[in-house]
Amino acid sequence: MALLPILCFPDPRLHTVAKPVGTIDARIKQLAADMAETMYAARGIGLAATQVDQHVRVIVIDTTEEQTGLVTLINPEIIARDGEQVYEEGCLSVPGIYDNVTRAENITVRAQGLDGKPFELKADGVLSVCVQHEMDHLMGIVFVEHLSRLKQTRIQAKLAKQARAAK
Ligand code: K1U
Ligand code: ZN
């Protein structure tokens, strides 16, 4: 297994639209394993392949505190949604930035597992938020793009300042 470098906003590669996975071969299984290791090491609750510069429809999520609930979603599609919730989101590609985003409360996702078999996942609360956040990544959308233009400008300035300070 390997830790993968995570792209940081505003890297233009974060705006790439991921392609569907065809065969779930050894490369995809290795990518999913490396993504899970990378997510746990970064103390995240989700990671999309886009964030590690792999533009295929693969997501890993684990919202449990004990890190015992790993879910791998390949070719995920939201097939039902209802309600609305506001949640303060973070993103491993936008370090140090947290803000409220409004998303659906309840969703049903259809995806394939690592064995290629289709399954459905019903989610609410933080799991629902995390699935929607990660599926945005697969579409090339970063959560800050749900915020106002003014907030986005301030976030870009803050990240540029952080990057200068880190040099
Ligand atoms: O996509 C990512 O960068 C992962 C992201 C997922 C996420 C967190 C919170 C709301 C929506 C989506 C993270 O895990 S960021 C890390 C973080 O802020 C966090 C970690 C554990 C619990 C709550 C937040
Ligand atoms: Zn993110």
Coordinates of N, CA, C and O and ligand atoms in Angstrom, one line a residue:
M1 N 0.9 -1.2 0.0 CA 0.0 0.0 0.0 C 0.9 1.2 0.0 O 2.1 1.2 0.3
A2 N 0.3 2.4 -0.4 CA 1.1 3.6 -0.5 C 0.3 4.8 -0.1 O -0.9 4.8 -0.4
L3 N 0.9 5.8 0.4 CA 0.3 7.1 0.7 C 0.4 7.9 -0.6 O 1.5 8.0 -1.2
L4 N -0.7 8.5 -1.1 CA -0.7 9.2 -2.3 C -0.8 10.7 -2.0 O -1.4 11.2 -1.1
P5 N -0.1 11.6 -2.8 CA -0.1 13.0 -2.6 C -1.5 13.5 -3.0 O -2.1 13.1 -3.9
I6 N -2.0 14.5 -2.1 CA -3.4 15.0 -2.3 C -3.3 16.4 -3.0 O -2.5 17.3 -2.5
L7 N -4.0 16.6 -4.1 CA -4.0 17.9 -4.8 C -4.6 18.9 -3.9 O -5.6 18.7 -3.2
C8 N -4.1 20.2 -4.0 CA -4.6 21.3 -3.2 C -5.3 22.3 -4.1 O -4.7 22.7 -5.1
F9 N -6.5 22.8 -3.7 CA -7.2 23.9 -4.3 C -6.3 25.1 -4.3 O -5.6 25.3 -3.3
P10 N -6.1 25.9 -5.4 CA -6.9 25.8 -6.6 C -6.2 25.1 -7.8 O -6.3 25.5 -8.9
D11 N -5.6 23.9 -7.5 CA -5.0 23.2 -8.6 C -6.0 22.8 -9.7 O -7.1 22.3 -9.4
P12 N -5.7 23.2 -10.9 CA -6.8 23.0 -12.0 C -7.1 21.5 -12.2 O -8.2 21.2 -12.7
R13 N -6.3 20.6 -11.8 CA -6.6 19.2 -12.0 C -7.8 18.8 -11.1 O -8.4 17.8 -11.4
L14 N -8.1 19.5 -10.1 CA -9.3 19.2 -9.3 C -10.6 19.5 -10.1 O -11.7 19.1 -9.6
H15 N -10.5 20.1 -11.2 CA -11.7 20.4 -12.0 C -11.9 19.4 -13.2 O -12.8 19.6 -14.0
T16 N -11.1 18.3 -13.1 CA -11.2 17.3 -14.1 C -12.4 16.4 -13.8 O -12.7 16.0 -12.7
V17 N -13.2 16.1 -14.8 CA -14.4 15.2 -14.7 C -13.9 13.7 -14.8 O -13.3 13.4 -15.8
A18 N -14.2 12.9 -13.7 CA -13.7 11.5 -13.7 C -14.5 10.7 -14.7 O -15.7 10.9 -14.9
K19 N -13.8 9.7 -15.2 CA -14.4 8.7 -16.2 C -15.0 7.5 -15.4 O -14.4 7.1 -14.4
P20 N -16.0 6.9 -15.9 CA -16.5 5.6 -15.3 C -15.4 4.5 -15.3 O -14.6 4.5 -16.3
V21 N -15.5 3.7 -14.3 CA -14.5 2.5 -14.3 C -15.2 1.4 -15.1 O -16.4 1.1 -15.0
G22 N -14.4 0.8 -16.0 CA -14.8 -0.3 -16.8 C -14.7 -1.6 -15.9 O -15.4 -1.9 -15.0
T23 N -13.6 -2.3 -16.2 CA -13.3 -3.5 -15.4 C -12.6 -3.1 -14.1 O -11.7 -2.3 -14.1
I24 N -13.1 -3.8 -13.0 CA -12.5 -3.5 -11.7 C -11.3 -4.5 -11.6 O -11.4 -5.6 -11.1
D25 N -10.2 -4.0 -12.1 CA -9.0 -4.8 -12.2 C -8.0 -4.5 -11.0 O -8.3 -3.8 -10.1
A26 N -6.8 -5.1 -11.1 CA -5.8 -5.0 -10.0 C -5.5 -3.5 -9.8 O -5.3 -3.1 -8.6
R27 N -5.4 -2.7 -10.9 CA -5.0 -1.3 -10.7 C -6.1 -0.6 -9.9 O -5.7 0.3 -9.1
I28 N -7.4 -0.8 -10.2 CA -8.4 -0.1 -9.5 C -8.5 -0.6 -8.0 O -8.6 0.3 -7.1
K29 N -8.2 -1.9 -7.8 CA -8.2 -2.4 -6.4 C -7.1 -1.8 -5.6 O -7.2 -1.4 -4.4
Q30 N -5.9 -1.6 -6.3 CA -4.7 -1.0 -5.6 C -5.0 0.4 -5.3 O -4.7 1.0 -4.3
L31 N -5.6 1.1 -6.3 CA -5.9 2.6 -6.1 C -6.9 2.7 -4.9 O -6.6 3.6 -4.1
A32 N -7.9 1.9 -4.8 CA -8.9 2.0 -3.7 C -8.2 1.8 -2.4 O -8.4 2.5 -1.4
A33 N -7.3 0.8 -2.3 CA -6.5 0.5 -1.1 C -5.6 1.6 -0.7 O -5.6 2.1 0.5
D34 N -4.9 2.2 -1.7 CA -4.0 3.3 -1.4 C -4.8 4.6 -1.0 O -4.4 5.3 -0.1
M35 N -6.0 4.8 -1.6 CA -6.9 5.9 -1.2 C -7.3 5.8 0.2 O -7.4 6.7 1.0
A36 N -7.7 4.5 0.6 CA -8.1 4.3 2.0 C -7.0 4.6 3.0 O -7.2 5.3 4.0
E37 N -5.8 4.1 2.6 CA -4.6 4.4 3.5 C -4.4 5.9 3.6 O -4.1 6.4 4.7
T38 N -4.5 6.6 2.5 CA -4.2 8.0 2.4 C -5.3 8.8 3.2 O -5.0 9.7 4.0
M39 N -6.6 8.4 3.1 CA -7.6 9.0 3.8 C -7.4 8.9 5.4 O -7.5 9.9 6.1
Y40 N -7.1 7.7 5.8 CA -6.9 7.4 7.2 C -5.7 8.2 7.7 O -5.8 8.8 8.8
A41 N -4.6 8.2 7.0 CA -3.4 9.0 7.4 C -3.7 10.5 7.5 O -3.1 11.1 8.4
A42 N -4.6 11.0 6.7 CA -4.9 12.4 6.7 C -6.0 12.8 7.7 O -6.4 13.9 7.8
R43 N -6.5 11.7 8.4 CA -7.6 11.9 9.3 C -8.9 12.5 8.6 O -9.6 13.3 9.2
G44 N -9.1 12.0 7.4 CA -10.3 12.4 6.7 C -11.4 11.4 6.8 O -11.2 10.3 7.3
I45 N -12.6 11.7 6.4 CA -13.7 10.8 6.5 C -14.2 10.4 5.0 O -15.1 9.6 4.9
G46 N -13.5 10.9 4.0 CA -13.7 10.5 2.7 C -12.6 10.9 1.8 O -11.7 11.8 2.2
L47 N -12.5 10.4 0.6 CA -11.5 10.8 -0.4 C -12.0 10.3 -1.8 O -12.5 9.2 -1.9
A48 N -11.9 11.2 -2.8 CA -12.3 10.9 -4.1 C -11.0 10.7 -5.0 O -10.0 11.4 -4.7
A49 N -11.0 9.9 -6.0 CA -9.8 9.6 -6.8 C -9.3 10.9 -7.4 O -8.1 11.1 -7.5
T50 N -10.2 11.8 -7.8 CA -9.8 13.1 -8.3 C -8.7 13.8 -7.5 O -7.8 14.4 -8.0
Q51 N -8.9 13.7 -6.1 CA -8.0 14.4 -5.2 C -6.6 13.8 -5.2 O -5.7 14.5 -4.8
V52 N -6.4 12.6 -5.7 CA -5.1 12.0 -5.8 C -4.7 11.9 -7.3 O -3.9 11.1 -7.7
D53 N -5.3 12.8 -8.1 CA -5.0 12.9 -9.5 C -5.2 11.7 -10.3 O -4.5 11.4 -11.3
Q54 N -6.2 10.9 -9.9 CA -6.7 9.7 -10.7 C -8.1 10.0 -11.1 O -9.0 10.1 -10.2
H55 N -8.4 10.1 -12.4 CA -9.7 10.7 -12.8 C -10.6 9.6 -13.3 O -11.1 9.5 -14.4
V56 N -10.9 8.7 -12.3 CA -11.9 7.6 -12.4 C -12.9 7.6 -11.3 O -12.6 8.2 -10.2
R57 N -14.1 7.1 -11.5 CA -15.2 7.2 -10.5 C -15.0 6.2 -9.4 O -15.7 5.2 -9.3
V58 N -14.1 6.6 -8.5 CA -13.8 5.8 -7.3 C -13.8 6.7 -6.0 O -13.2 7.8 -6.1
I59 N -14.6 6.3 -5.0 CA -14.6 7.0 -3.7 C -14.4 6.1 -2.6 O -14.9 4.9 -2.6
V60 N -13.7 6.5 -1.5 CA -13.7 5.8 -0.3 C -14.2 6.7 0.8 O -14.0 7.9 0.8
I61 N -14.9 6.1 1.8 CA -15.6 6.8 2.9 C -15.5 6.0 4.1 O -15.7 4.7 4.0
D62 N -15.2 6.6 5.2 CA -15.4 5.9 6.5 C -15.7 7.0 7.6 O -14.9 7.8 8.0
T63 N -17.0 7.1 8.0 CA -17.4 8.2 8.9 C -17.4 7.7 10.3 O -17.9 8.4 11.2
T64 N -16.9 6.4 10.6 CA -16.9 5.9 12.0 C -15.7 6.5 12.7 O -14.6 6.6 12.1
E65 N -15.8 6.7 14.0 CA -14.7 7.2 14.8 C -13.6 6.1 14.9 O -12.4 6.4 15.0
E66 N -14.0 4.9 14.9 CA -13.1 3.7 15.1 C -12.4 3.3 13.9 O -11.6 2.4 13.9
Q67 N -12.7 4.0 12.7 CA -12.2 3.7 11.4 C -12.4 2.2 11.1 O -11.5 1.5 10.6
T68 N -13.7 1.8 11.3 CA -14.0 0.3 11.1 C -15.1 0.2 10.0 O -15.7 -0.9 9.8
G69 N -15.5 1.3 9.4 CA -16.6 1.3 8.5 C -16.3 1.7 7.0 O -17.0 2.5 6.4
L70 N -15.2 1.2 6.5 CA -14.8 1.6 5.2 C -15.8 1.2 4.1 O -16.2 0.0 4.1
V71 N -16.2 2.1 3.3 CA -17.0 1.8 2.1 C -16.3 2.3 0.9 O -15.9 3.5 0.8
T72 N -16.2 1.5 -0.1 CA -15.7 1.8 -1.4 C -16.8 1.9 -2.4 O -17.5 0.9 -2.6
L73 N -16.9 3.0 -3.1 CA -18.0 3.2 -4.1 C -17.4 3.4 -5.4 O -16.6 4.3 -5.7
I74 N -17.7 2.5 -6.3 CA -17.2 2.6 -7.7 C -18.3 2.9 -8.6 O -19.4 2.3 -8.5
N75 N -18.2 3.8 -9.5 CA -19.2 4.3 -10.4 C -20.5 4.7 -9.6 O -21.6 4.3 -10.0
P76 N -20.4 5.5 -8.5 CA -21.6 5.9 -7.8 C -22.5 6.8 -8.5 O -22.1 7.7 -9.3
E77 N -23.8 6.6 -8.3 CA -24.9 7.4 -8.9 C -25.9 7.6 -7.8 O -26.3 6.7 -7.2
I78 N -26.3 8.9 -7.6 CA -27.4 9.2 -6.7 C -28.7 8.9 -7.4 O -29.0 9.5 -8.4
I79 N -29.5 7.9 -6.9 CA -30.8 7.6 -7.6 C -32.0 8.1 -6.9 O -33.1 8.1 -7.4
A80 N -31.9 8.7 -5.7 CA -33.0 9.3 -5.0 C -32.4 10.3 -4.0 O -31.3 10.0 -3.4
R81 N -33.1 11.4 -3.8 CA -32.7 12.4 -2.8 C -33.9 13.1 -2.3 O -34.9 13.3 -3.0
D82 N -33.9 13.5 -1.0 CA -35.0 14.4 -0.5 C -34.5 15.2 0.7 O -33.5 14.8 1.4
G83 N -35.2 16.2 1.1 CA -34.9 17.0 2.2 C -33.7 17.9 2.0 O -33.1 18.0 0.9
E84 N -33.3 18.6 3.1 CA -32.2 19.6 3.0 C -31.5 19.7 4.3 O -32.2 19.6 5.4
Q85 N -30.2 19.8 4.3 CA -29.5 20.0 5.6 C -28.3 20.9 5.3 O -27.8 21.0 4.2
V86 N -27.9 21.6 6.4 CA -26.7 22.5 6.3 C -25.7 21.8 7.2 O -26.0 21.5 8.3
Y87 N -24.5 21.7 6.7 CA -23.4 21.0 7.4 C -22.1 21.8 7.2 O -21.8 22.2 6.1
E88 N -21.3 21.9 8.3 CA -20.0 22.6 8.1 C -19.0 21.7 7.6 O -18.6 20.7 8.2
E89 N -18.6 21.9 6.3 CA -17.7 20.9 5.6 C -16.3 21.4 5.7 O -16.0 22.5 5.8
G90 N -15.4 20.4 5.5 CA -14.0 20.6 5.4 C -13.6 19.8 4.1 O -14.4 19.1 3.6
C91 N -12.3 19.9 3.7 CA -11.8 19.2 2.6 C -10.3 19.0 2.7 O -9.6 20.0 2.9
L92 N -9.8 17.8 2.4 CA -8.4 17.6 2.5 C -7.7 18.3 1.4 O -6.5 18.5 1.5
S93 N -8.4 18.8 0.4 CA -7.8 19.5 -0.7 C -7.8 21.0 -0.4 O -7.3 21.8 -1.3
V94 N -8.5 21.4 0.7 CA -8.6 22.9 1.0 C -8.3 23.0 2.5 O -9.1 23.3 3.3
P95 N -7.0 22.8 2.9 CA -6.7 22.7 4.3 C -7.0 23.9 5.1 O -6.7 25.0 4.6
G96 N -7.6 23.7 6.3 CA -7.8 24.8 7.2 C -9.1 25.6 6.9 O -9.4 26.6 7.6
I97 N -9.9 25.2 5.9 CA -11.1 26.0 5.5 C -12.3 25.1 5.8 O -12.4 24.0 5.4
Y98 N -13.2 25.7 6.6 CA -14.5 25.0 6.9 C -15.6 26.0 6.7 O -15.5 27.2 7.1
D99 N -16.7 25.6 6.1 CA -17.8 26.5 5.9 C -19.1 25.6 5.6 O -19.0 24.5 5.3
N100 N -20.3 26.3 5.9 CA -21.5 25.6 5.7 C -21.9 25.5 4.3 O -21.9 26.4 3.5
V101 N -22.4 24.3 4.0 CA -22.9 24.0 2.6 C -24.3 23.3 2.8 O -24.5 22.5 3.7
T102 N -25.2 23.7 2.0 CA -26.6 23.1 2.0 C -26.6 22.0 0.9 O -26.3 22.2 -0.2
R103 N -27.1 20.8 1.4 CA -27.2 19.6 0.5 C -28.4 18.9 0.9 O -29.1 19.2 1.9
A104 N -28.7 17.8 0.1 CA -29.9 16.9 0.4 C -29.6 16.2 1.7 O -28.5 15.9 2.1
E105 N -30.7 16.0 2.5 CA -30.7 15.3 3.8 C -30.5 13.8 3.6 O -29.6 13.2 4.1
N106 N -31.4 13.3 2.8 CA -31.4 11.8 2.6 C -31.1 11.5 1.1 O -31.6 12.1 0.2
I107 N -30.2 10.5 0.9 CA -29.9 10.1 -0.5 C -29.9 8.6 -0.6 O -29.6 7.9 0.4
T108 N -30.1 8.1 -1.7 CA -29.9 6.7 -2.0 C -28.9 6.6 -3.2 O -29.1 7.3 -4.2
V109 N -27.8 5.9 -3.0 CA -26.7 5.8 -4.0 C -26.6 4.4 -4.5 O -26.7 3.4 -3.7
R110 N -26.5 4.3 -5.8 CA -26.2 3.0 -6.4 C -24.8 3.0 -6.9 O -24.3 3.9 -7.5
A111 N -24.0 1.9 -6.5 CA -22.6 1.9 -6.9 C -22.2 0.4 -7.0 O -23.0 -0.5 -6.7
Q112 N -21.0 0.2 -7.5 CA -20.4 -1.2 -7.5 C -19.4 -1.2 -6.3 O -18.7 -0.2 -6.1
G113 N -19.3 -2.4 -5.7 CA -18.2 -2.6 -4.8 C -17.0 -3.1 -5.5 O -16.9 -3.3 -6.7
L114 N -15.9 -3.4 -4.7 CA -14.7 -3.9 -5.3 C -14.8 -5.3 -6.0 O -14.0 -5.6 -6.8
D115 N -15.9 -6.0 -5.6 CA -16.2 -7.3 -6.3 C -17.0 -7.1 -7.6 O -17.3 -8.1 -8.2
G116 N -17.3 -5.8 -7.9 CA -18.0 -5.5 -9.1 C -19.5 -5.6 -9.0 O -20.2 -5.2 -9.9
K117 N -20.0 -6.1 -7.8 CA -21.4 -6.3 -7.7 C -22.1 -5.0 -7.3 O -21.6 -4.2 -6.5
P118 N -23.2 -4.7 -8.0 CA -23.9 -3.4 -7.7 C -24.6 -3.5 -6.3 O -25.1 -4.6 -5.9
F119 N -24.7 -2.4 -5.6 CA -25.4 -2.3 -4.3 C -26.0 -0.9 -4.1 O -25.6 0.0 -4.9
E120 N -26.9 -0.9 -3.2 CA -27.5 0.5 -2.9 C -27.2 0.8 -1.5 O -27.2 -0.1 -0.6
L121 N -26.9 2.1 -1.3 CA -26.6 2.6 0.1 C -27.6 3.8 0.4 O -27.7 4.7 -0.4
K122 N -28.3 3.7 1.5 CA -29.2 4.8 1.9 C -28.4 5.5 3.0 O -27.8 4.9 3.9
A123 N -28.3 6.9 2.8 CA -27.5 7.6 3.7 C -28.3 8.9 4.2 O -29.0 9.5 3.4
D124 N -28.0 9.3 5.5 CA -28.5 10.6 6.0 C -27.3 11.2 6.8 O -26.3 10.6 6.9
G125 N -27.6 12.4 7.3 CA -26.6 13.0 8.2 C -25.2 13.1 7.5 O -25.1 13.4 6.3
V126 N -24.1 12.9 8.3 CA -22.8 13.2 7.8 C -22.4 12.2 6.7 O -21.7 12.6 5.7
L127 N -22.9 11.0 6.7 CA -22.6 10.1 5.6 C -23.2 10.6 4.3 O -22.5 10.6 3.2
S128 N -24.4 11.1 4.3 CA -25.0 11.7 3.1 C -24.2 12.9 2.6 O -24.0 13.0 1.4
V129 N -23.8 13.8 3.6 CA -23.0 14.9 3.2 C -21.7 14.5 2.5 O -21.3 15.0 1.5
C130 N -21.1 13.5 3.2 CA -19.8 13.1 2.7 C -19.9 12.5 1.3 O -19.1 12.8 0.4
V131 N -20.9 11.6 1.0 CA -21.1 11.0 -0.3 C -21.3 12.1 -1.3 O -20.6 12.1 -2.4
Q132 N -22.1 13.1 -1.0 CA -22.4 14.2 -2.0 C -21.1 15.0 -2.2 O -20.8 15.4 -3.4
H133 N -20.3 15.3 -1.2 CA -19.1 16.1 -1.3 C -18.1 15.3 -2.2 O -17.5 15.9 -3.1
E134 N -18.0 14.0 -2.0 CA -17.0 13.2 -2.8 C -17.5 13.1 -4.2 O -16.7 13.1 -5.2
M135 N -18.8 12.9 -4.4 CA -19.3 12.9 -5.8 C -19.2 14.2 -6.5 O -18.9 14.2 -7.7
D136 N -19.2 15.3 -5.8 CA -18.9 16.6 -6.4 C -17.4 16.5 -6.9 O -17.1 17.0 -8.1
H137 N -16.5 16.0 -6.1 CA -15.1 15.9 -6.6 C -15.0 15.2 -7.9 O -14.3 15.6 -8.8
L138 N -15.8 14.1 -8.0 CA -15.7 13.3 -9.3 C -16.2 14.1 -10.5 O -15.8 13.8 -11.6
M139 N -17.0 15.1 -10.2 CA -17.5 16.0 -11.3 C -16.6 17.3 -11.4 O -17.0 18.2 -12.2
G140 N -15.5 17.3 -10.7 CA -14.6 18.4 -10.8 C -15.0 19.6 -10.0 O -14.6 20.8 -10.2
I141 N -15.9 19.4 -9.0 CA -16.4 20.5 -8.1 C -15.8 20.4 -6.7 O -15.9 19.3 -6.1
V142 N -15.2 21.5 -6.2 CA -14.7 21.6 -4.9 C -15.7 22.3 -4.0 O -16.4 23.3 -4.5
F143 N -15.9 21.9 -2.7 CA -17.0 22.4 -1.9 C -17.0 23.9 -1.8 O -18.1 24.5 -1.7
V144 N -15.8 24.6 -1.9 CA -15.9 26.1 -1.8 C -16.6 26.7 -2.9 O -17.0 27.9 -2.8
E145 N -16.8 26.0 -4.0 CA -17.5 26.5 -5.2 C -19.0 26.6 -4.9 O -19.8 27.1 -5.7
H146 N -19.5 26.0 -3.8 CA -20.9 26.2 -3.4 C -21.0 27.5 -2.6 O -22.1 27.9 -2.2
L147 N -19.9 28.2 -2.2 CA -19.9 29.4 -1.4 C -20.0 30.7 -2.3 O -19.8 30.6 -3.6
S148 N -20.2 31.8 -1.7 CA -20.3 33.1 -2.5 C -19.0 33.4 -3.2 O -17.9 32.9 -2.7
R149 N -19.0 34.2 -4.2 CA -17.8 34.6 -4.9 C -16.8 35.3 -3.9 O -15.6 35.1 -3.9
L150 N -17.4 36.2 -3.0 CA -16.6 36.9 -2.1 C -15.9 35.9 -1.2 O -14.6 36.1 -0.9
K151 N -16.6 34.9 -0.6 CA -15.9 33.9 0.2 C -14.8 33.2 -0.5 O -13.7 32.9 0.0
Q152 N -15.1 32.9 -1.8 CA -14.1 32.1 -2.6 C -12.8 32.9 -2.8 O -11.7 32.4 -2.7
T153 N -13.0 34.2 -3.0 CA -11.8 35.1 -3.2 C -11.0 35.2 -1.9 O -9.8 35.1 -1.9
R154 N -11.7 35.3 -0.7 CA -11.0 35.3 0.6 C -10.3 34.0 0.8 O -9.2 34.0 1.4
I155 N -10.9 32.9 0.5 CA -10.3 31.6 0.7 C -9.0 31.5 -0.1 O -8.0 31.0 0.3
Q156 N -9.1 31.9 -1.4 CA -7.9 31.8 -2.3 C -6.8 32.6 -1.7 O -5.6 32.2 -1.7
A157 N -7.1 33.8 -1.2 CA -6.1 34.7 -0.6 C -5.5 34.0 0.6 O -4.3 34.1 0.8
K158 N -6.3 33.4 1.5 CA -5.8 32.8 2.7 C -4.9 31.6 2.3 O -3.9 31.4 2.9
L159 N -5.3 30.8 1.3 CA -4.5 29.6 0.9 C -3.2 30.1 0.3 O -2.1 29.5 0.6
A160 N -3.2 31.2 -0.4 CA -2.0 31.7 -1.0 C -1.0 32.2 0.1 O 0.2 31.9 0.0
K161 N -1.6 32.8 1.1 CA -0.8 33.3 2.3 C -0.2 32.1 3.0 O 1.0 32.1 3.3
Q162 N -1.0 31.0 3.2 CA -0.5 29.8 3.9 C 0.6 29.2 3.0 O 1.6 28.7 3.6
A163 N 0.5 29.2 1.7 CA 1.5 28.5 0.8 C 2.8 29.3 0.9 O 3.9 28.8 1.0
R164 N 2.7 30.7 1.0 CA 3.9 31.5 1.1 C 4.6 31.3 2.4 O 5.8 31.1 2.5
A165 N 3.8 31.2 3.5 CA 4.4 31.0 4.8 C 5.1 29.6 4.9 O 6.0 29.4 5.7
A166 N 4.6 28.6 4.1 CA 5.2 27.3 4.2 C 6.5 27.1 3.4 O 7.2 26.2 3.6
K167 N 6.8 28.2 2.6 CA 8.1 28.1 1.8 C 9.3 28.3 2.7 O 9.3 29.0 3.7
Ligands
K1U1 O1 -13.1 15.1 0.4 C1 -12.4 15.3 1.3 O2 -11.4 16.1 1.2 C2 -12.6 14.6 2.6 C3 -13.4 15.4 3.6 C4 -14.8 14.9 3.7 C5 -15.8 15.7 4.3 C6 -15.7 16.2 5.6 C7 -16.6 16.9 6.2 C8 -17.8 17.3 5.5 C9 -17.9 16.8 4.2 C10 -16.9 16.1 3.6 C11 -12.7 15.3 4.9 O3 -12.7 14.4 5.6 S1 -12.0 16.8 5.5 C12 -11.5 16.4 7.1 C13 -12.4 17.0 8.1 O4 -12.6 18.2 8.1 C14 -13.2 16.1 9.0 C15 -12.7 15.0 9.5 C16 -13.4 14.2 10.3 C17 -14.7 14.6 10.7 C18 -15.2 15.8 10.2 C19 -14.4 16.6 9.4
ZN2 ZN -13.1 17.3 -0.5

